[in-house]
Short mmCIF file of C-alpha atoms in Angstrom, two decimals:
data_model
loop_
_atom_site.label_atom_id
_atom_site.label_comp_id
_atom_site.label_asym_id
_atom_site.label_seq_id
_atom_site.Cartn_x
_atom_site.Cartn_y
_atom_site.Cartn_z
CA MET A 1 -54.54 -3.41 2.51
CA PHE A 2 -50.88 -4.08 1.74
CA VAL A 3 -48.30 -2.23 3.77
CA HIS A 4 -44.78 -1.98 2.44
CA VAL A 5 -42.26 -2.73 5.15
CA PRO A 6 -38.73 -1.72 4.18
CA SER A 7 -36.22 -4.47 4.66
CA ARG A 8 -33.23 -3.85 6.88
CA ARG A 9 -30.57 -5.92 5.21
CA LYS A 10 -27.45 -6.67 7.14
CA PRO A 11 -24.30 -5.39 5.46
CA ALA A 12 -22.29 -7.99 3.65
CA PRO A 13 -19.39 -9.33 5.73
CA SER A 14 -16.01 -7.77 5.06
CA TRP A 15 -13.71 -10.12 3.18
CA ALA A 16 -11.05 -7.96 1.50
CA THR A 17 -9.27 -6.97 4.72
CA PRO A 18 -9.11 -10.53 6.11
CA LEU A 19 -7.94 -11.73 2.69
CA LEU A 20 -5.09 -9.20 2.64
CA VAL A 21 -4.11 -10.12 6.20
CA ALA A 22 -4.10 -13.82 5.34
CA ALA A 23 -2.10 -13.28 2.14
CA ASN A 24 0.59 -11.27 3.92
CA MET A 25 0.85 -13.80 6.75
CA ALA A 26 0.88 -16.80 4.43
CA LEU A 27 3.68 -15.39 2.27
CA PHE A 28 5.75 -14.46 5.33
CA VAL A 29 5.41 -17.95 6.82
CA TRP A 30 6.23 -19.55 3.46
CA LEU A 31 9.42 -17.48 3.19
CA ALA A 32 10.33 -18.11 6.84
CA VAL A 33 10.19 -21.91 6.52
CA GLY A 34 11.71 -22.00 3.04
CA ASP A 35 15.30 -22.26 1.90
CA PRO A 36 17.27 -19.29 3.34
CA ALA A 37 19.49 -19.26 0.26
CA ALA A 38 16.45 -18.56 -1.93
CA LEU A 39 15.28 -15.58 0.13
CA LEU A 40 17.55 -12.92 -1.38
CA PRO A 41 16.83 -13.89 -5.02
CA PHE A 42 13.10 -13.87 -4.18
CA LEU A 43 13.33 -10.39 -2.67
CA GLN A 44 15.32 -9.09 -5.64
CA ARG A 45 12.75 -10.51 -8.06
CA TRP A 46 9.51 -9.60 -6.30
CA GLY A 47 10.60 -6.61 -4.21
CA ALA A 48 10.84 -3.10 -5.65
CA VAL A 49 14.51 -2.60 -6.60
CA PRO A 50 15.44 1.05 -7.29
CA GLU A 51 18.40 0.04 -9.43
CA THR A 52 16.15 -1.99 -11.70
CA LEU A 53 13.51 0.71 -11.96
CA PHE A 54 15.69 3.81 -12.38
CA SER A 55 19.08 2.77 -13.74
CA ASP A 56 20.10 3.23 -17.39
CA GLN A 57 17.36 1.60 -19.46
CA GLY A 58 16.03 0.24 -16.18
CA ALA A 59 12.52 1.61 -16.55
CA LEU A 60 12.15 0.28 -20.10
CA ARG A 61 13.59 -3.09 -19.18
CA ALA A 62 11.37 -3.31 -16.10
CA LEU A 63 8.33 -2.58 -18.25
CA VAL A 64 9.25 -5.12 -20.93
CA ASP A 65 10.14 -8.04 -18.66
CA GLY A 66 7.28 -7.39 -16.23
CA ARG A 67 9.41 -6.30 -13.28
CA VAL A 68 7.23 -3.23 -12.92
CA LEU A 69 4.78 -5.65 -11.27
CA SER A 70 7.22 -5.73 -8.36
CA LEU A 71 5.68 -2.41 -7.28
CA PHE A 72 2.58 -4.47 -6.45
CA THR A 73 4.15 -7.73 -5.29
CA ALA A 74 6.48 -5.89 -2.90
CA ILE A 75 3.39 -4.92 -0.90
CA PHE A 76 2.99 -8.51 0.32
CA VAL A 77 6.63 -9.14 1.32
CA HIS A 78 7.85 -8.21 4.82
CA ALA A 79 11.28 -8.17 6.40
CA ASP A 80 10.49 -9.60 9.85
CA TRP A 81 7.71 -10.32 12.34
CA LEU A 82 7.81 -6.81 13.79
CA HIS A 83 7.43 -5.29 10.33
CA LEU A 84 4.55 -7.63 9.53
CA THR A 85 2.73 -7.28 12.86
CA GLY A 86 2.86 -3.48 12.89
CA ASN A 87 1.48 -3.24 9.38
CA LEU A 88 -1.29 -5.79 9.90
CA LEU A 89 -2.36 -4.12 13.16
CA PHE A 90 -3.01 -0.82 11.39
CA LEU A 91 -4.59 -2.65 8.45
CA VAL A 92 -7.17 -4.28 10.70
CA ILE A 93 -7.89 -1.13 12.75
CA PHE A 94 -8.45 1.15 9.78
CA GLY A 95 -9.13 -1.38 7.03
CA MET A 96 -12.36 -2.86 8.36
CA PRO A 97 -14.32 0.43 8.64
CA ALA A 98 -12.77 1.75 5.42
CA GLU A 99 -13.81 -1.41 3.56
CA ARG A 100 -17.39 -1.13 4.86
CA ALA A 101 -17.59 2.40 3.46
CA LEU A 102 -15.67 1.89 0.22
CA GLY A 103 -16.89 -1.59 -0.63
CA PRO A 104 -14.42 -4.47 -1.02
CA TRP A 105 -13.44 -3.88 -4.66
CA ARG A 106 -12.89 -0.14 -4.29
CA PHE A 107 -11.01 -0.87 -1.06
CA LEU A 108 -8.68 -3.28 -2.88
CA ALA A 109 -8.16 -0.68 -5.60
CA VAL A 110 -7.12 1.91 -3.01
CA PHE A 111 -4.83 -0.57 -1.27
CA LEU A 112 -3.02 -1.74 -4.40
CA THR A 113 -2.87 1.65 -6.13
CA CYS A 114 -1.55 3.48 -3.08
CA GLY A 115 0.91 0.67 -2.39
CA ALA A 116 2.32 0.67 -5.93
CA ILE A 117 2.63 4.47 -6.17
CA ALA A 118 4.16 4.62 -2.68
CA ASN A 119 6.74 1.96 -3.60
CA LEU A 120 7.59 3.91 -6.75
CA ALA A 121 8.13 7.09 -4.72
CA ALA A 122 10.24 5.19 -2.19
CA ALA A 123 12.35 3.63 -4.94
CA PHE A 124 12.96 7.07 -6.41
CA SER A 125 13.95 8.54 -3.04
CA LEU A 126 16.27 5.62 -2.18
CA GLN A 127 17.90 5.01 -5.55
CA ASP A 128 21.24 6.36 -4.28
CA SER A 129 21.18 4.70 -0.85
CA GLN A 130 22.34 1.32 0.38
CA ALA A 131 18.78 -0.03 0.43
CA THR A 132 18.47 -2.13 -2.70
CA VAL A 133 15.07 -3.74 -2.11
CA ILE A 134 11.84 -2.10 -0.93
CA VAL A 135 9.24 -4.40 0.64
CA GLY A 136 6.21 -4.08 2.89
CA ALA A 137 2.61 -2.92 2.91
CA SER A 138 3.35 0.35 4.73
CA GLY A 139 2.55 2.55 1.72
CA ALA A 140 -0.67 0.68 0.95
CA ILE A 141 -1.83 0.82 4.57
CA SER A 142 -0.91 4.50 4.73
CA GLY A 143 -3.27 4.96 1.79
CA ILE A 144 -6.06 3.24 3.73
CA ILE A 145 -5.37 5.48 6.74
CA GLY A 146 -5.52 8.56 4.51
CA ALA A 147 -8.79 7.39 2.98
CA TYR A 148 -10.20 6.70 6.45
CA LEU A 149 -9.34 10.23 7.57
CA ALA A 150 -10.99 11.76 4.49
CA LEU A 151 -14.13 9.64 4.91
CA PHE A 152 -14.47 9.81 8.71
CA PRO A 153 -12.79 13.04 9.86
CA ARG A 154 -14.86 13.10 13.08
CA ALA A 155 -14.69 9.42 13.94
CA HIS A 156 -13.46 8.19 17.30
CA LEU A 157 -11.41 5.11 18.04
CA GLY A 158 -11.67 3.17 21.28
CA PHE A 159 -8.79 1.30 22.86
CA VAL A 160 -7.84 -0.20 26.20
CA LEU A 161 -5.12 1.63 28.12
CA PRO A 162 -3.36 -0.32 30.92
CA LEU A 163 -3.07 1.79 34.08
CA GLY A 164 -1.24 -0.28 36.65
CA LEU A 165 -3.59 -3.05 37.77
CA PHE A 166 -6.55 -1.55 35.95
CA LEU A 167 -7.60 -1.34 32.32
CA GLU A 168 -9.18 1.90 31.15
CA PHE A 169 -11.24 2.10 27.97
CA VAL A 170 -10.41 5.34 26.17
CA ARG A 171 -12.05 6.94 23.17
CA THR A 172 -10.03 9.45 21.19
CA PRO A 173 -10.58 11.18 17.84
CA ALA A 174 -9.16 9.11 15.01
CA SER A 175 -7.96 12.31 13.35
CA LEU A 176 -5.73 13.02 16.39
CA LEU A 177 -4.11 9.58 16.23
CA ILE A 178 -3.64 9.87 12.49
CA ALA A 179 -2.14 13.36 12.86
CA ILE A 180 0.38 12.03 15.37
CA TRP A 181 1.17 9.14 13.03
CA ALA A 182 1.67 11.54 10.10
CA LEU A 183 3.97 13.81 12.12
CA LEU A 184 6.05 10.78 13.07
CA GLN A 185 6.41 9.91 9.39
CA VAL A 186 7.69 13.41 8.65
CA ALA A 187 10.13 13.25 11.55
CA PHE A 188 11.39 9.80 10.58
CA MET A 189 11.82 10.93 6.99
CA TRP A 190 14.48 13.42 8.08
CA VAL A 191 16.21 11.15 10.61
CA GLY A 192 15.76 7.99 8.53
CA PRO A 193 19.49 7.19 8.26
CA GLU A 194 19.64 6.92 12.05
CA PHE A 195 17.07 4.11 11.93
CA GLY A 196 18.24 2.45 8.74
CA ALA A 197 17.07 3.01 5.20
CA VAL A 198 13.32 3.07 5.84
CA ALA A 199 11.07 4.11 2.98
CA TRP A 200 9.32 6.93 4.82
CA TRP A 201 8.44 8.56 1.50
CA ALA A 202 6.30 5.49 0.77
CA HIS A 203 4.25 6.18 3.92
CA LEU A 204 3.66 9.84 3.11
CA THR A 205 2.95 9.23 -0.56
CA GLY A 206 0.46 6.46 0.16
CA PHE A 207 -1.24 8.63 2.79
CA ALA A 208 -1.66 11.53 0.37
CA ILE A 209 -2.92 9.33 -2.48
CA GLY A 210 -5.45 7.71 -0.14
CA ILE A 211 -6.86 11.10 0.85
CA VAL A 212 -7.14 12.22 -2.77
CA PHE A 213 -8.80 8.94 -3.82
CA ALA A 214 -11.39 9.16 -1.03
CA LEU A 215 -12.21 12.80 -1.77
CA ILE A 216 -12.72 12.05 -5.46
CA ALA A 217 -14.84 8.99 -4.76
CA ARG A 218 -16.82 10.54 -1.90
CA PRO A 219 -20.03 11.14 -3.93
CA ALA A 220 -20.04 7.52 -5.14
CA ILE A 221 -19.35 6.29 -1.62
CA ALA A 222 -22.20 8.42 -0.25
CA ARG A 223 -24.59 6.91 -2.81
CA ARG A 224 -23.40 3.44 -1.89
CA LEU A 225 -23.98 4.04 1.84
CA ARG A 226 -27.47 5.43 1.17
CA ASN A 227 -28.36 2.35 -0.85
#
């Protein structure tokens, strides 16, 4: 008698999230140790520049000479260590479980698509401000957070909370943390000039696109998880 024993395959290790983290860190270090005089031209070429994208004949010229790709390349450029660290922290927290559910290639598609659309929305909202270059992965990571919320609305996140001399492990609904984060984005959008020209519209746009993407792809994701 032959008895079929179903195999319990271990899930493939996540590689897209670590790859994105490494790419962002590597580019930041390369720019930090490079020639300071070359930094501004690099940002103007590979960052999303509203003037280039929306000025007279700007959109056509950006499409012809390939500068529209700056909507994607700007995702991997960061202004300082604080900017980089904050983005990568949220990328690791939400990116790893989102990648396991979406699969690495769909995860990369969400990340890049949300990042590019978010940068476009930010460039449109800041075309009349003093901010001439938009950089950072905030919009792309906001898309991952939105997708995570749509896929795991009842998930809980655990973290360590320092209480004096003791450390307390706390579990809280991820939806609550994401809701607080989203409300902060709305608040900062209105008081943005007080904090500098921050592309808060990129955060909100990426978040919304991530939710829509996950809802549309939910049947395919469910089939993937079953298999």
